[in-house]
Amino acid sequence: MQIHGGVRMTCTGAARAERIRLSPGLVPFPDGAGLPPLGGTCCPACPPPLQKMTRLLLGVTLERICKAVLLLCLVHFVIIMILYFDVYAQRLDFFNRFNVRNSSRVHPYYNFSRPNGTVHSYAAATSGGEAFTPSAKLESNQTVTEKPLLPCPDSPPGLVGRLLIEFSTPMSMERVQRENPDVTDGGKYTPSDCQPKERVAIIIPFRHREHHLKYWLHYLHPILRRQKVGYGIYIINQFGEETFNRAKLLNVGFLEALKDAEYDCFIFSDVDLIPMDDRNLYHCYEQPRHFAIAMDKFGFRLPYAGYFGGVSGLSKVQFLKINGFPNEYWGWGGEDDDIYNRITLNGMKVSRPDIRIGRYRMIKHERDKHNEPNPQRFTKIQNTKVSMKRDGIHSLHYHVVHSAKYPMYTNITVDIGKPPPRPARG
């Protein structure tokens, strides 16, 4: 340390001295000797070494990066947990079962003998400080009254939303039955805690699709139960190996379901289509309903404005107004467009859910045998206005070969005849 001309100097090494020597702002020493030898120099008080500052800045930067990474990991973990519980709530069904268990604790006398069993008046039974048990005898002047059920809500609180639909896990009918203990023989269900506003018959045209049926039942039974739908499932199986006729089987399902119970609403579904969102409510609306508006095979888009295929629903009044579905579409294609024409020609409009909710996954499969494209479908579609008056539910002919109620569905095998011979070309 030296003092020259009132300026405080700090000595540094040879390299620093060389820089100071060449700097134009330095003033020579008063004795004219110039700068000291290269072995050491003196300069105005210098800042902290550059390397120390660099290490300090690097440490601060690394600390901030680590904090940001930890924050991102935390956000990622929270998102994963939300998605996990959102996707698997449908399988665990935890909340619904938890509510049922709580209600059974609060009300010790709960009637499970019927699908729509109700809770007896618990307050009246326990009045006077006496515990009420099922074995207690009622006096002759006492009666047990059932609390009336309220209508089921339009938006049930137990809905999950977007669902994870996959077909890689092996499925068995025993598993489906085990997962749906509240479903009664014939595939029927009625909510126990509310009164459904309508009875819904779900009609499925069918032949040689047992593998698909297991997945359909596995997904649809829990969805319909969460939606608080009172429903019955009817599999209309075409007998024999003649050309398939989807629309005619749907007509058969309409009549056979009405023979079994009083239904107000009819939903017609292909067995290979599974809804991907349980907010797509399976009931009837003021206008005929098209549910499957965004299938994965169409890139989750409506293929064209008049499309009415896959899954649709009509009330009993709407179905009879259009004379049901056509019976003359043998083979694949055309009947959906004919049904759409019948709806619009009778002054009705097709209603649809939001495209984000009306998504469906299709079980991939090869085209069925004896269900080749119908070459006459385009000509028939153009004549719907004339044909719908004579061809429909009132002109339907069929024969029931076998009918049976299974735990998860009702199977009705029918003989619907065979297509008329096609006119010769030329």
PDB file of N, CA, C and O in Angstrom, residues 28-73:
ATOM      1  N   PRO A  28       1.531   9.363 -14.146  1.00  0.00           N
ATOM      2  CA  PRO A  28       2.860   8.925 -13.656  1.00  0.00           C
ATOM      3  C   PRO A  28       3.108   9.418 -12.253  1.00  0.00           C
ATOM      4  O   PRO A  28       2.517  10.393 -11.789  1.00  0.00           O
ATOM      5  N   PHE A  29       3.983   8.766 -11.568  1.00  0.00           N
ATOM      6  CA  PHE A  29       4.357   9.198 -10.223  1.00  0.00           C
ATOM      7  C   PHE A  29       5.056  10.549 -10.296  1.00  0.00           C
ATOM      8  O   PHE A  29       5.721  10.879 -11.297  1.00  0.00           O
ATOM      9  N   PRO A  30       5.011  11.331  -9.224  1.00  0.00           N
ATOM     10  CA  PRO A  30       5.619  12.671  -9.252  1.00  0.00           C
ATOM     11  C   PRO A  30       7.121  12.658  -9.487  1.00  0.00           C
ATOM     12  O   PRO A  30       7.669  13.585 -10.065  1.00  0.00           O
ATOM     13  N   ASP A  31       7.828  11.675  -9.058  1.00  0.00           N
ATOM     14  CA  ASP A  31       9.283  11.674  -9.222  1.00  0.00           C
ATOM     15  C   ASP A  31       9.704  11.331 -10.625  1.00  0.00           C
ATOM     16  O   ASP A  31      10.894  11.257 -10.923  1.00  0.00           O
ATOM     17  N   GLY A  32       8.721  11.087 -11.521  1.00  0.00           N
ATOM     18  CA  GLY A  32       9.045  10.807 -12.918  1.00  0.00           C
ATOM     19  C   GLY A  32       9.579   9.440 -13.150  1.00  0.00           C
ATOM     20  O   GLY A  32       9.986   9.123 -14.255  1.00  0.00           O
ATOM     21  N   ALA A  33       9.627   8.646 -12.097  1.00  0.00           N
ATOM     22  CA  ALA A  33      10.162   7.290 -12.282  1.00  0.00           C
ATOM     23  C   ALA A  33       9.221   6.388 -13.024  1.00  0.00           C
ATOM     24  O   ALA A  33       9.585   5.298 -13.413  1.00  0.00           O
ATOM     25  N   GLY A  34       7.998   6.906 -13.199  1.00  0.00           N
ATOM     26  CA  GLY A  34       7.015   6.064 -13.892  1.00  0.00           C
ATOM     27  C   GLY A  34       6.484   4.986 -12.982  1.00  0.00           C
ATOM     28  O   GLY A  34       6.528   5.100 -11.766  1.00  0.00           O
ATOM     29  N   LEU A  35       5.970   3.907 -13.571  1.00  0.00           N
ATOM     30  CA  LEU A  35       5.380   2.813 -12.807  1.00  0.00           C
ATOM     31  C   LEU A  35       6.455   1.961 -12.179  1.00  0.00           C
ATOM     32  O   LEU A  35       7.582   1.888 -12.678  1.00  0.00           O
ATOM     33  N   PRO A  36       6.125   1.296 -11.126  1.00  0.00           N
ATOM     34  CA  PRO A  36       7.095   0.410 -10.492  1.00  0.00           C
ATOM     35  C   PRO A  36       7.427  -0.736 -11.409  1.00  0.00           C
ATOM     36  O   PRO A  36       6.811  -0.949 -12.433  1.00  0.00           O
ATOM     37  N   PRO A  37       8.421  -1.533 -11.033  1.00  0.00           N
ATOM     38  CA  PRO A  37       8.798  -2.683 -11.859  1.00  0.00           C
ATOM     39  C   PRO A  37       7.642  -3.658 -11.993  1.00  0.00           C
ATOM     40  O   PRO A  37       6.678  -3.618 -11.252  1.00  0.00           O
ATOM     41  N   LEU A  38       7.793  -4.560 -12.952  1.00  0.00           N
ATOM     42  CA  LEU A  38       6.706  -5.504 -13.246  1.00  0.00           C
ATOM     43  C   LEU A  38       6.441  -6.440 -12.098  1.00  0.00           C
ATOM     44  O   LEU A  38       5.424  -7.129 -12.078  1.00  0.00           O
ATOM     45  N   GLY A  39       7.353  -6.514 -11.156  1.00  0.00           N
ATOM     46  CA  GLY A  39       7.119  -7.428 -10.044  1.00  0.00           C
ATOM     47  C   GLY A  39       5.943  -7.005  -9.206  1.00  0.00           C
ATOM     48  O   GLY A  39       5.408  -7.798  -8.443  1.00  0.00           O
ATOM     49  N   GLY A  40       5.489  -5.781  -9.272  1.00  0.00           N
ATOM     50  CA  GLY A  40       4.330  -5.344  -8.491  1.00  0.00           C
ATOM     51  C   GLY A  40       3.993  -3.935  -8.835  1.00  0.00           C
ATOM     52  O   GLY A  40       4.872  -3.138  -9.133  1.00  0.00           O
ATOM     53  N   THR A  41       2.745  -3.543  -8.844  1.00  0.00           N
ATOM     54  CA  THR A  41       2.286  -2.206  -9.196  1.00  0.00           C
ATOM     55  C   THR A  41       1.356  -1.711  -8.127  1.00  0.00           C
ATOM     56  O   THR A  41       0.867  -2.481  -7.292  1.00  0.00           O
ATOM     57  N   CYS A  42       1.057  -0.446  -8.211  1.00  0.00           N
ATOM     58  CA  CYS A  42       0.077   0.161  -7.321  1.00  0.00           C
ATOM     59  C   CYS A  42      -0.949   0.879  -8.165  1.00  0.00           C
ATOM     60  O   CYS A  42      -0.591   1.584  -9.109  1.00  0.00           O
ATOM     61  N   CYS A  43      -2.236   0.717  -7.853  1.00  0.00           N
ATOM     62  CA  CYS A  43      -3.346   1.317  -8.627  1.00  0.00           C
ATOM     63  C   CYS A  43      -4.433   1.750  -7.672  1.00  0.00           C
ATOM     64  O   CYS A  43      -4.431   1.345  -6.508  1.00  0.00           O
ATOM     65  N   PRO A  44      -5.378   2.565  -8.154  1.00  0.00           N
ATOM     66  CA  PRO A  44      -6.509   2.918  -7.281  1.00  0.00           C
ATOM     67  C   PRO A  44      -7.223   1.666  -6.792  1.00  0.00           C
ATOM     68  O   PRO A  44      -7.194   0.629  -7.425  1.00  0.00           O
ATOM     69  N   ALA A  45      -7.903   1.800  -5.619  1.00  0.00           N
ATOM     70  CA  ALA A  45      -8.541   0.625  -4.976  1.00  0.00           C
ATOM     71  C   ALA A  45      -9.394  -0.130  -5.970  1.00  0.00           C
ATOM     72  O   ALA A  45     -10.299   0.434  -6.572  1.00  0.00           O
ATOM     73  N   CYS A  46      -9.101  -1.413  -6.183  1.00  0.00           N
ATOM     74  CA  CYS A  46      -9.783  -2.230  -7.191  1.00  0.00           C
ATOM     75  C   CYS A  46     -11.000  -2.930  -6.596  1.00  0.00           C
ATOM     76  O   CYS A  46     -11.033  -3.220  -5.396  1.00  0.00           O
ATOM     77  N   PRO A  47     -12.017  -3.291  -7.427  1.00  0.00           N
ATOM     78  CA  PRO A  47     -13.208  -4.037  -6.960  1.00  0.00           C
ATOM     79  C   PRO A  47     -12.835  -5.468  -6.641  1.00  0.00           C
ATOM     80  O   PRO A  47     -11.724  -5.917  -6.931  1.00  0.00           O
ATOM     81  N   PRO A  48     -13.786  -6.316  -6.069  1.00  0.00           N
ATOM     82  CA  PRO A  48     -13.496  -7.732  -5.778  1.00  0.00           C
ATOM     83  C   PRO A  48     -13.091  -8.445  -7.041  1.00  0.00           C
ATOM     84  O   PRO A  48     -13.479  -8.092  -8.152  1.00  0.00           O
ATOM     85  N   PRO A  49     -12.309  -9.492  -6.908  1.00  0.00           N
ATOM     86  CA  PRO A  49     -11.840 -10.230  -8.089  1.00  0.00           C
ATOM     87  C   PRO A  49     -12.997 -10.680  -8.966  1.00  0.00           C
ATOM     88  O   PRO A  49     -14.062 -11.049  -8.489  1.00  0.00           O
ATOM     89  N   LEU A  50     -12.783 -10.685 -10.292  1.00  0.00           N
ATOM     90  CA  LEU A  50     -13.819 -11.052 -11.248  1.00  0.00           C
ATOM     91  C   LEU A  50     -14.274 -12.494 -11.073  1.00  0.00           C
ATOM     92  O   LEU A  50     -15.460 -12.819 -11.190  1.00  0.00           O
ATOM     93  N   GLN A  51     -13.325 -13.374 -10.767  1.00  0.00           N
ATOM     94  CA  GLN A  51     -13.692 -14.783 -10.609  1.00  0.00           C
ATOM     95  C   GLN A  51     -14.631 -14.982  -9.438  1.00  0.00           C
ATOM     96  O   GLN A  51     -15.568 -15.786  -9.493  1.00  0.00           O
ATOM     97  N   LYS A  52     -14.425 -14.273  -8.360  1.00  0.00           N
ATOM     98  CA  LYS A  52     -15.306 -14.407  -7.199  1.00  0.00           C
ATOM     99  C   LYS A  52     -16.719 -13.951  -7.529  1.00  0.00           C
ATOM    100  O   LYS A  52     -17.710 -14.590  -7.163  1.00  0.00           O
ATOM    101  N   MET A  53     -16.825 -12.839  -8.271  1.00  0.00           N
ATOM    102  CA  MET A  53     -18.144 -12.349  -8.659  1.00  0.00           C
ATOM    103  C   MET A  53     -18.846 -13.322  -9.595  1.00  0.00           C
ATOM    104  O   MET A  53     -20.058 -13.565  -9.506  1.00  0.00           O
ATOM    105  N   THR A  54     -18.077 -13.918 -10.515  1.00  0.00           N
ATOM    106  CA  THR A  54     -18.658 -14.889 -11.445  1.00  0.00           C
ATOM    107  C   THR A  54     -19.211 -16.101 -10.700  1.00  0.00           C
ATOM    108  O   THR A  54     -20.307 -16.601 -10.984  1.00  0.00           O
ATOM    109  N   ARG A  55     -18.415 -16.584  -9.725  1.00  0.00           N
ATOM    110  CA  ARG A  55     -18.891 -17.735  -8.954  1.00  0.00           C
ATOM    111  C   ARG A  55     -20.145 -17.384  -8.158  1.00  0.00           C
ATOM    112  O   ARG A  55     -21.069 -18.201  -8.030  1.00  0.00           O
ATOM    113  N   LEU A  56     -20.199 -16.175  -7.663  1.00  0.00           N
ATOM    114  CA  LEU A  56     -21.366 -15.758  -6.901  1.00  0.00           C
ATOM    115  C   LEU A  56     -22.623 -15.704  -7.774  1.00  0.00           C
ATOM    116  O   LEU A  56     -23.694 -16.203  -7.422  1.00  0.00           O
ATOM    117  N   LEU A  57     -22.481 -15.088  -8.960  1.00  0.00           N
ATOM    118  CA  LEU A  57     -23.617 -15.022  -9.879  1.00  0.00           C
ATOM    119  C   LEU A  57     -24.054 -16.406 -10.336  1.00  0.00           C
ATOM    120  O   LEU A  57     -25.241 -16.709 -10.472  1.00  0.00           O
ATOM    121  N   LEU A  58     -23.076 -17.279 -10.597  1.00  0.00           N
ATOM    122  CA  LEU A  58     -23.411 -18.651 -11.012  1.00  0.00           C
ATOM    123  C   LEU A  58     -24.173 -19.401  -9.924  1.00  0.00           C
ATOM    124  O   LEU A  58     -25.133 -20.120 -10.183  1.00  0.00           O
ATOM    125  N   GLY A  59     -23.769 -19.208  -8.675  1.00  0.00           N
ATOM    126  CA  GLY A  59     -24.465 -19.866  -7.562  1.00  0.00           C
ATOM    127  C   GLY A  59     -25.901 -19.389  -7.433  1.00  0.00           C
ATOM    128  O   GLY A  59     -26.821 -20.185  -7.211  1.00  0.00           O
ATOM    129  N   VAL A  60     -26.100 -18.065  -7.573  1.00  0.00           N
ATOM    130  CA  VAL A  60     -27.461 -17.533  -7.497  1.00  0.00           C
ATOM    131  C   VAL A  60     -28.332 -18.080  -8.627  1.00  0.00           C
ATOM    132  O   VAL A  60     -29.486 -18.451  -8.443  1.00  0.00           O
ATOM    133  N   THR A  61     -27.749 -18.130  -9.838  1.00  0.00           N
ATOM    134  CA  THR A  61     -28.507 -18.650 -10.985  1.00  0.00           C
ATOM    135  C   THR A  61     -28.890 -20.114 -10.784  1.00  0.00           C
ATOM    136  O   THR A  61     -30.025 -20.524 -11.052  1.00  0.00           O
ATOM    137  N   LEU A  62     -27.942 -20.923 -10.322  1.00  0.00           N
ATOM    138  CA  LEU A  62     -28.238 -22.339 -10.079  1.00  0.00           C
ATOM    139  C   LEU A  62     -29.303 -22.514  -9.010  1.00  0.00           C
ATOM    140  O   LEU A  62     -30.170 -23.396  -9.101  1.00  0.00           O
ATOM    141  N   GLU A  63     -29.270 -21.676  -7.997  1.00  0.00           N
ATOM    142  CA  GLU A  63     -30.286 -21.756  -6.944  1.00  0.00           C
ATOM    143  C   GLU A  63     -31.681 -21.474  -7.507  1.00  0.00           C
ATOM    144  O   GLU A  63     -32.647 -22.159  -7.197  1.00  0.00           O
ATOM    145  N   ARG A  64     -31.769 -20.463  -8.371  1.00  0.00           N
ATOM    146  CA  ARG A  64     -33.070 -20.133  -8.972  1.00  0.00           C
ATOM    147  C   ARG A  64     -33.560 -21.250  -9.899  1.00  0.00           C
ATOM    148  O   ARG A  64     -34.742 -21.577  -9.943  1.00  0.00           O
ATOM    149  N   ILE A  65     -32.640 -21.842 -10.649  1.00  0.00           N
ATOM    150  CA  ILE A  65     -33.015 -22.950 -11.536  1.00  0.00           C
ATOM    151  C   ILE A  65     -33.540 -24.135 -10.727  1.00  0.00           C
ATOM    152  O   ILE A  65     -34.551 -24.769 -11.079  1.00  0.00           O
ATOM    153  N   CYS A  66     -32.865 -24.448  -9.628  1.00  0.00           N
ATOM    154  CA  CYS A  66     -33.314 -25.562  -8.781  1.00  0.00           C
ATOM    155  C   CYS A  66     -34.706 -25.301  -8.218  1.00  0.00           C
ATOM    156  O   CYS A  66     -35.555 -26.194  -8.178  1.00  0.00           O
ATOM    157  N   LYS A  67     -34.945 -24.077  -7.780  1.00  0.00           N
ATOM    158  CA  LYS A  67     -36.275 -23.742  -7.269  1.00  0.00           C
ATOM    159  C   LYS A  67     -37.334 -23.882  -8.359  1.00  0.00           C
ATOM    160  O   LYS A  67     -38.432 -24.385  -8.118  1.00  0.00           O
ATOM    161  N   ALA A  68     -37.027 -23.443  -9.581  1.00  0.00           N
ATOM    162  CA  ALA A  68     -37.988 -23.558 -10.688  1.00  0.00           C
ATOM    163  C   ALA A  68     -38.275 -25.017 -11.024  1.00  0.00           C
ATOM    164  O   ALA A  68     -39.427 -25.406 -11.279  1.00  0.00           O
ATOM    165  N   VAL A  69     -37.222 -25.846 -11.010  1.00  0.00           N
ATOM    166  CA  VAL A  69     -37.411 -27.278 -11.297  1.00  0.00           C
ATOM    167  C   VAL A  69     -38.283 -27.930 -10.234  1.00  0.00           C
ATOM    168  O   VAL A  69     -39.178 -28.720 -10.529  1.00  0.00           O
ATOM    169  N   LEU A  70     -38.041 -27.608  -8.971  1.00  0.00           N
ATOM    170  CA  LEU A  70     -38.861 -28.154  -7.894  1.00  0.00           C
ATOM    171  C   LEU A  70     -40.306 -27.722  -8.029  1.00  0.00           C
ATOM    172  O   LEU A  70     -41.245 -28.512  -7.804  1.00  0.00           O
ATOM    173  N   LEU A  71     -40.525 -26.456  -8.419  1.00  0.00           N
ATOM    174  CA  LEU A  71     -41.893 -25.973  -8.606  1.00  0.00           C
ATOM    175  C   LEU A  71     -42.584 -26.703  -9.744  1.00  0.00           C
ATOM    176  O   LEU A  71     -43.759 -27.096  -9.632  1.00  0.00           O
ATOM    177  N   LEU A  72     -41.861 -26.916 -10.843  1.00  0.00           N
ATOM    178  CA  LEU A  72     -42.441 -27.662 -11.966  1.00  0.00           C
ATOM    179  C   LEU A  72     -42.768 -29.099 -11.565  1.00  0.00           C
ATOM    180  O   LEU A  72     -43.795 -29.649 -11.969  1.00  0.00           O
ATOM    181  N   CYS A  73     -41.901 -29.722 -10.811  1.00  0.00           N
ATOM    182  CA  CYS A  73     -42.171 -31.088 -10.343  1.00  0.00           C
ATOM    183  C   CYS A  73     -43.425 -31.130  -9.474  1.00  0.00           C
ATOM    184  O   CYS A  73     -44.234 -32.062  -9.578  1.00  0.00           O
TER     185      CYS A  73
END
